């Protein structure tokens, strides 16, 4: 039996008062999302002279006049399922408006919409091309017979946070002048071989679960882990999530820009803490190994948390991300959040924000090829043969494997191709979507 987790929650809707239940599942990698945003912020800072660490809406800022946003719709009147609680949109035969943009974004997943929204926010002409008939990618919602379901992420926190250390998605929504109303909760249902229990986040509650379902040794190792990593949270908090990357780009997005705050946190932590902070950009499993944590329950639990956060185990996630999460989940008064209108509300907010600043979204626009001329991406070709010109850049929110297939092989270094082909994909898993009529449940 493998370790699984699910949200202990019911979500009711007014039309037929059904309630839906979703197994907790994360389909998109926060690592990829943060890396994409970090790259975007680096490009924006170089091209547009933006300053990091300051409010994205500076004092006295006035929004530029919105350009009319065009949303592609098909003349096909066949019925379709509604996604995100909105009117079903059919595939487009041609891209709306002019067949060009400063930046063409392939895919309307969370990363693609955030990228497009921020570029539009800073006066770049952006066009998002989505193959599906609904935006959102792995994060889109769908509705069947009055029941709303999330196709992907169901675990959220930090939407109400603000400032440099805030949730990256909250920062993007804030920059776009959008918000997502959420309900707060502090517990989630866990199904593991050792038992089924309602786990609560916070500084002390999990110790009770360890005593009941694990062992005293697990209790001691958990305390040892928290004692070691919580002091590192000062350094993790000194690096805003948007600046964290797993490549050398971190030198521009984090190390250089936030050197003063990092040095301050090192001084506060002392020599031992500063040495430990040097591991923040290494896999979290290395911290666990250095502490000689061997209890199977603790190792499995940390792997589960890493999976919920980024879709990988502890050996595939940066320590900075895990330390940041531990600081958020195991502090007094912490809570989790869930959008009142489901996960699709996040997609809706990002689309609204992008459109507000003139961004365009074209659904049913399947990209089959990225056109490269003289070593530069100059546009894309759609399935129907239409060419869309990109005056400045093409950004792909597709997977690295799908993106590789869109690029001409003779334009890519062999080392790049080999690295992508040897990169392991996350293991697949099954979603179970169930709907229960709340009126029937309440009458039982």
XYZ file of C-alpha atoms in Angstrom:
444
model
C 0.000 0.000 0.000
C 1.424 3.369 -0.965
C 1.195 6.619 0.916
C -1.720 8.737 -0.225
C -3.240 11.933 1.044
C -6.588 13.551 0.539
C -8.286 16.688 1.665
C -10.963 16.165 4.265
C -13.336 18.695 2.830
C -16.718 19.109 1.214
C -17.586 21.928 -1.107
C -21.233 22.769 -1.656
C -22.843 24.787 -4.414
C -26.157 26.578 -4.411
C -27.696 25.317 -7.655
C -28.363 21.735 -6.595
C -26.547 21.767 -3.256
C -24.249 18.944 -4.272
C -20.905 18.615 -2.585
C -17.775 17.341 -4.267
C -14.821 15.445 -2.878
C -11.433 15.379 -4.536
C -8.403 13.318 -3.711
C -5.549 15.708 -3.106
C -3.302 15.844 -6.109
C -0.619 18.155 -7.410
C -0.126 17.888 -11.164
C 2.155 20.865 -11.758
C 5.570 21.379 -10.248
C 6.020 24.437 -8.034
C 9.717 24.198 -8.878
C 8.980 24.697 -12.574
C 6.484 27.463 -11.794
C 8.878 29.397 -9.573
C 11.751 28.855 -12.001
C 9.634 30.206 -14.863
C 8.662 33.262 -12.842
C 12.251 33.816 -11.720
C 13.404 33.724 -15.331
C 10.614 36.090 -16.301
C 11.502 38.536 -13.544
C 15.151 38.430 -14.620
C 14.180 39.237 -18.205
C 11.829 41.988 -17.082
C 14.450 43.563 -14.857
C 16.974 43.633 -17.692
C 14.607 44.732 -20.464
C 12.344 47.104 -18.543
C 14.566 48.273 -15.696
C 12.303 46.947 -12.941
C 13.400 46.860 -9.323
C 12.891 43.757 -7.194
C 11.935 43.788 -3.551
C 9.672 46.803 -4.034
C 5.892 46.910 -4.471
C 4.837 45.948 -7.963
C 2.327 48.793 -7.782
C 4.525 51.771 -6.789
C 3.070 54.820 -5.089
C 1.138 56.999 -7.496
C 0.973 54.274 -10.127
C -1.881 54.565 -12.599
C -2.929 51.636 -14.731
C -2.353 52.197 -18.440
C -5.489 52.237 -20.612
C -6.667 48.694 -21.222
C -6.617 47.457 -24.758
C -9.662 45.565 -25.944
C -9.091 41.890 -25.256
C -10.211 39.334 -27.797
C -11.213 35.838 -26.705
C -11.438 33.286 -29.478
C -14.738 31.475 -29.912
C -15.781 28.948 -32.502
C -18.920 29.140 -34.607
C -19.566 25.535 -33.643
C -22.647 25.530 -31.387
C -22.294 21.961 -30.134
C -22.675 21.714 -26.354
C -19.624 21.413 -24.166
C -18.800 21.142 -20.504
C -18.292 24.352 -18.586
C -14.938 24.825 -16.923
C -14.113 27.139 -14.045
C -17.812 27.906 -13.624
C -17.919 29.954 -16.821
C -19.498 29.639 -20.240
C -17.987 26.850 -22.307
C -15.636 28.229 -24.957
C -15.115 26.352 -28.207
C -11.880 26.021 -30.183
C -10.947 28.872 -32.507
C -10.352 28.434 -36.213
C -8.028 31.445 -36.314
C -6.280 33.536 -33.696
C -8.257 36.670 -32.735
C -6.797 40.021 -33.681
C -3.493 40.454 -35.428
C -1.423 37.266 -35.896
C 1.555 38.639 -33.971
C 2.622 39.807 -30.518
C 5.694 40.967 -28.660
C 5.673 37.675 -26.766
C 3.828 34.494 -27.726
C 3.145 32.142 -24.802
C 2.465 28.483 -25.556
C 0.047 27.032 -23.001
C -2.325 28.631 -20.501
C -1.277 26.709 -17.411
C -0.589 28.584 -14.177
C 2.979 29.341 -15.247
C 1.977 30.501 -18.718
C -0.808 32.750 -17.439
C 1.423 34.266 -14.750
C 4.122 34.942 -17.316
C 1.641 36.459 -19.770
C -0.107 38.501 -17.095
C 3.093 40.078 -15.802
C 4.358 40.831 -19.298
C 1.027 42.473 -20.144
C 1.161 44.338 -16.832
C 4.427 45.903 -17.972
C 3.067 46.960 -21.367
C 4.182 44.019 -23.479
C 1.787 42.819 -26.190
C 1.122 39.186 -25.219
C -0.755 36.376 -26.929
C -1.410 33.066 -25.149
C -2.071 30.051 -27.365
C -3.922 27.177 -25.697
C -4.608 23.839 -27.386
C -7.503 22.962 -25.046
C -10.944 24.576 -25.211
C -10.482 25.815 -21.636
C -7.618 27.748 -20.011
C -5.721 26.514 -16.973
C -3.811 23.471 -18.135
C -3.429 20.966 -15.304
C -5.083 23.490 -12.963
C -8.359 23.896 -14.851
C -11.697 22.975 -13.296
C -14.635 21.284 -14.941
C -18.338 21.009 -14.176
C -20.613 18.027 -14.739
C -24.304 18.023 -13.776
C -23.883 20.766 -11.198
C -20.740 19.341 -9.626
C -17.454 21.222 -9.842
C -14.178 19.313 -9.823
C -10.529 20.333 -9.795
C -8.403 18.525 -12.340
C -5.145 19.318 -10.567
C -3.934 21.232 -7.496
C -6.122 21.143 -4.405
C -3.658 22.138 -1.689
C -3.116 25.871 -1.283
C -1.781 28.325 1.275
C -0.533 31.893 1.355
C -3.048 33.541 -0.981
C -3.599 36.336 1.514
C 0.118 36.923 2.096
C 1.807 40.073 0.826
C 5.356 41.396 0.517
C 8.606 39.951 -0.891
C 8.244 36.701 1.104
C 4.671 36.094 -0.030
C 3.383 33.163 -2.024
C 4.636 33.728 -5.622
C 1.123 33.298 -6.998
C -0.218 35.835 -4.492
C 2.430 38.287 -5.681
C 1.378 37.833 -9.301
C -2.319 38.274 -8.470
C -1.475 41.371 -6.443
C 0.480 42.813 -9.367
C -2.514 42.198 -11.636
C -4.944 43.750 -9.161
C -6.805 40.473 -8.651
C -7.663 38.374 -5.617
C -9.061 34.911 -4.925
C -11.494 34.630 -1.960
C -10.597 31.565 0.101
C -11.880 29.469 2.977
C -9.355 28.592 5.685
C -8.841 25.234 7.382
C -6.096 23.533 9.379
C -6.554 19.788 8.866
C -6.423 17.248 6.075
C -7.187 13.550 5.867
C -4.243 11.181 5.496
C -4.358 7.569 4.260
C -1.135 5.640 4.872
C -0.289 1.997 5.675
C 0.021 2.857 9.369
C -3.549 4.162 9.554
C -6.084 6.788 8.541
C -6.165 10.018 10.509
C -7.005 13.699 10.379
C -3.689 15.517 10.464
C -3.558 19.095 11.714
C -0.865 21.591 10.838
C 0.761 23.610 13.602
C 3.720 23.346 15.985
C 2.451 20.583 18.309
C -0.457 18.644 16.786
C 1.630 16.313 14.616
C 3.470 14.940 17.651
C 0.189 13.316 18.735
C -0.095 11.567 15.357
C 3.486 10.341 15.621
C 2.899 8.905 19.083
C -0.179 7.014 17.877
C 0.799 5.855 14.393
C 4.604 5.761 14.475
C 7.018 5.369 17.390
C 8.836 7.301 20.081
C 11.887 7.243 17.859
C 9.855 9.006 15.148
C 8.859 11.664 17.689
C 12.501 12.273 18.561
C 13.610 12.416 14.920
C 10.799 14.828 14.036
C 11.863 17.134 16.857
C 15.467 16.845 15.700
C 14.436 17.798 12.169
C 12.393 20.821 13.258
C 15.135 22.008 15.612
C 17.592 21.873 12.718
C 15.589 23.452 9.919
C 13.341 26.033 11.562
C 16.337 28.262 12.392
C 17.152 28.128 8.678
C 13.794 29.723 7.917
C 15.353 33.162 8.449
C 17.650 32.523 5.503
C 14.845 30.925 3.488
C 12.621 33.936 4.151
C 15.481 36.224 3.106
C 15.168 34.654 -0.340
C 11.734 35.531 -1.742
C 10.175 32.433 -3.357
C 10.224 34.149 -6.748
C 14.015 34.292 -6.593
C 14.608 30.594 -5.920
C 15.955 28.618 -8.862
C 17.718 25.322 -9.348
C 20.263 26.583 -11.877
C 23.004 29.214 -12.121
C 20.345 31.851 -12.750
C 19.979 31.968 -8.973
C 23.101 34.157 -8.959
C 21.110 36.953 -10.584
C 17.691 36.353 -9.032
C 18.790 35.622 -5.473
C 22.447 35.683 -4.450
C 23.342 39.118 -5.808
C 20.060 40.908 -5.299
C 19.358 39.650 -1.788
C 22.924 39.392 -0.487
C 22.366 42.006 2.294
C 19.322 40.239 3.754
C 21.087 36.869 3.475
C 24.156 38.157 5.307
C 21.940 39.609 8.027
C 20.203 36.257 8.523
C 23.584 34.476 8.653
C 24.760 36.812 11.420
C 21.571 36.206 13.399
C 21.885 32.405 13.061
C 25.550 32.220 14.020
C 28.269 30.028 12.447
C 26.380 26.736 12.692
C 23.185 28.170 11.249
C 25.049 29.980 8.493
C 26.771 26.728 7.525
C 23.409 24.972 7.420
C 21.946 27.758 5.293
C 24.521 26.966 2.634
C 22.466 23.828 1.940
C 19.307 25.731 1.030
C 19.902 25.316 -2.692
C 20.699 21.608 -2.324
C 18.184 18.701 -2.212
C 16.318 18.510 1.089
C 17.238 14.827 1.440
C 20.837 15.928 2.094
C 19.734 17.770 5.236
C 17.881 14.665 6.406
C 20.908 12.488 5.692
C 23.207 14.860 7.571
C 20.904 14.562 10.600
C 20.999 10.751 10.266
C 17.217 10.480 10.193
C 16.404 6.834 9.566
C 12.879 6.293 10.880
C 10.767 5.014 7.930
C 7.709 7.006 8.987
C 9.635 10.292 9.094
C 11.361 9.630 5.773
C 8.047 8.713 4.123
C 6.238 11.681 5.667
C 8.814 14.163 4.404
C 8.682 12.541 0.952
C 4.898 12.971 1.050
C 5.195 16.665 1.950
C 7.709 17.171 -0.856
C 5.339 15.451 -3.272
C 2.432 17.652 -2.210
C 4.602 20.720 -2.703
C 6.376 19.891 -5.957
C 5.412 16.444 -7.233
C 8.778 14.900 -6.310
C 10.396 13.219 -3.320
C 12.747 14.934 -0.886
C 15.760 14.154 -3.073
C 14.274 16.192 -5.922
C 13.265 19.408 -4.179
C 15.366 22.370 -3.071
C 15.837 22.659 0.681
C 14.835 26.337 0.558
C 11.339 25.383 -0.609
C 10.897 22.731 2.079
C 12.264 24.950 4.846
C 9.903 27.708 3.725
C 6.966 25.283 3.824
C 7.929 23.937 7.259
C 8.083 27.503 8.563
C 4.580 28.140 7.200
C 2.956 24.835 8.217
C 4.426 24.286 11.642
C 4.175 27.743 13.177
C 1.457 28.878 15.651
C -1.787 29.969 14.035
C -0.991 28.634 10.559
C -3.798 27.671 8.169
C -4.344 26.197 4.730
C -6.625 27.816 2.153
C -9.042 26.718 -0.534
C -10.607 29.005 -3.179
C -14.340 29.370 -2.536
C -15.114 28.799 -6.222
C -12.650 25.939 -6.630
C -9.216 25.802 -8.174
C -10.583 27.210 -11.422
C -11.081 30.555 -9.662
C -7.301 31.000 -9.739
C -7.265 30.503 -13.496
C -10.177 32.927 -13.895
C -8.358 35.576 -11.852
C -5.169 35.207 -13.888
C -7.066 35.438 -17.174
C -8.943 38.533 -15.951
C -5.703 40.125 -14.847
C -3.986 39.417 -18.139
C -6.944 40.724 -20.145
C -7.121 43.827 -17.979
C -3.748 44.889 -19.343
C -4.488 43.948 -22.942
C -3.314 40.345 -23.070
C -5.011 37.993 -25.517
C -6.001 34.353 -25.060
C -6.722 32.060 -27.995
C -8.249 28.685 -27.148
C -8.208 25.710 -29.482
C -4.933 26.999 -30.916
C -2.623 23.999 -31.107
C 1.032 24.879 -31.715
C 2.852 22.312 -33.849
C 6.159 24.087 -34.388
C 8.326 26.881 -33.011
C 9.932 28.761 -35.888
C 13.623 29.534 -35.341
C 15.550 31.889 -37.632
C 19.216 32.746 -37.154
C 19.201 31.198 -33.699
C 16.167 33.183 -32.510
C 12.548 32.075 -32.046
C 10.534 34.317 -34.354
C 7.094 32.763 -34.024
C 5.014 29.597 -34.030
C 3.010 27.573 -36.514
C -0.481 26.371 -35.595
C -2.079 23.064 -36.531
C -4.190 24.771 -39.187
C -1.084 26.204 -40.818
C -1.369 29.780 -39.515
C 1.897 31.512 -38.606
C 1.974 33.722 -35.492
C 4.909 36.106 -35.353
C 6.709 36.795 -32.066
C 8.533 40.124 -32.220
C 10.520 39.590 -29.010
C 10.207 36.062 -27.647
C 8.363 32.754 -27.542
C 7.707 31.327 -24.069
C 6.695 27.686 -23.724
C 4.586 26.575 -20.772
C 4.448 23.089 -22.268
C 6.571 20.373 -20.690
C 10.250 20.271 -21.594
C 9.627 17.080 -23.564
C 6.760 18.570 -25.576
C 8.719 21.775 -26.110
C 11.662 19.781 -27.443
C 9.400 18.258 -30.088
C 8.311 21.734 -31.193
C 11.857 22.940 -31.811
C 13.988 22.190 -34.894
C 16.590 19.675 -33.745
C 19.361 21.182 -35.862
C 19.070 24.433 -33.887
C 19.690 22.848 -30.480
C 22.916 21.754 -28.759
C 23.147 17.980 -28.376
C 23.834 18.419 -24.652
C 20.485 20.212 -24.264
C 18.603 17.475 -26.099
C 20.324 14.732 -24.108
C 19.600 16.470 -20.797
C 15.888 16.666 -21.557
C 15.675 13.082 -22.789
C 17.377 11.777 -19.642
C 15.254 13.858 -17.245
C 12.859 11.586 -15.383
C 9.167 12.407 -15.419
C 7.027 12.362 -12.293
C 5.138 9.136 -11.770
C 1.506 9.194 -12.828
C -1.381 8.586 -10.461
C -5.140 8.300 -10.651
C -7.741 10.885 -9.668
C -11.081 9.777 -8.298
C -13.797 12.425 -8.659
C -16.995 11.737 -6.707
C -20.100 13.862 -6.223
C -22.593 13.509 -3.378
C -25.945 15.298 -3.187
C -25.769 17.332 0.026
C -29.542 17.131 0.566
C -29.418 13.331 0.564
C -26.361 13.249 2.845
C -27.957 15.624 5.361
C -31.151 13.556 5.462
C -29.265 10.385 6.402
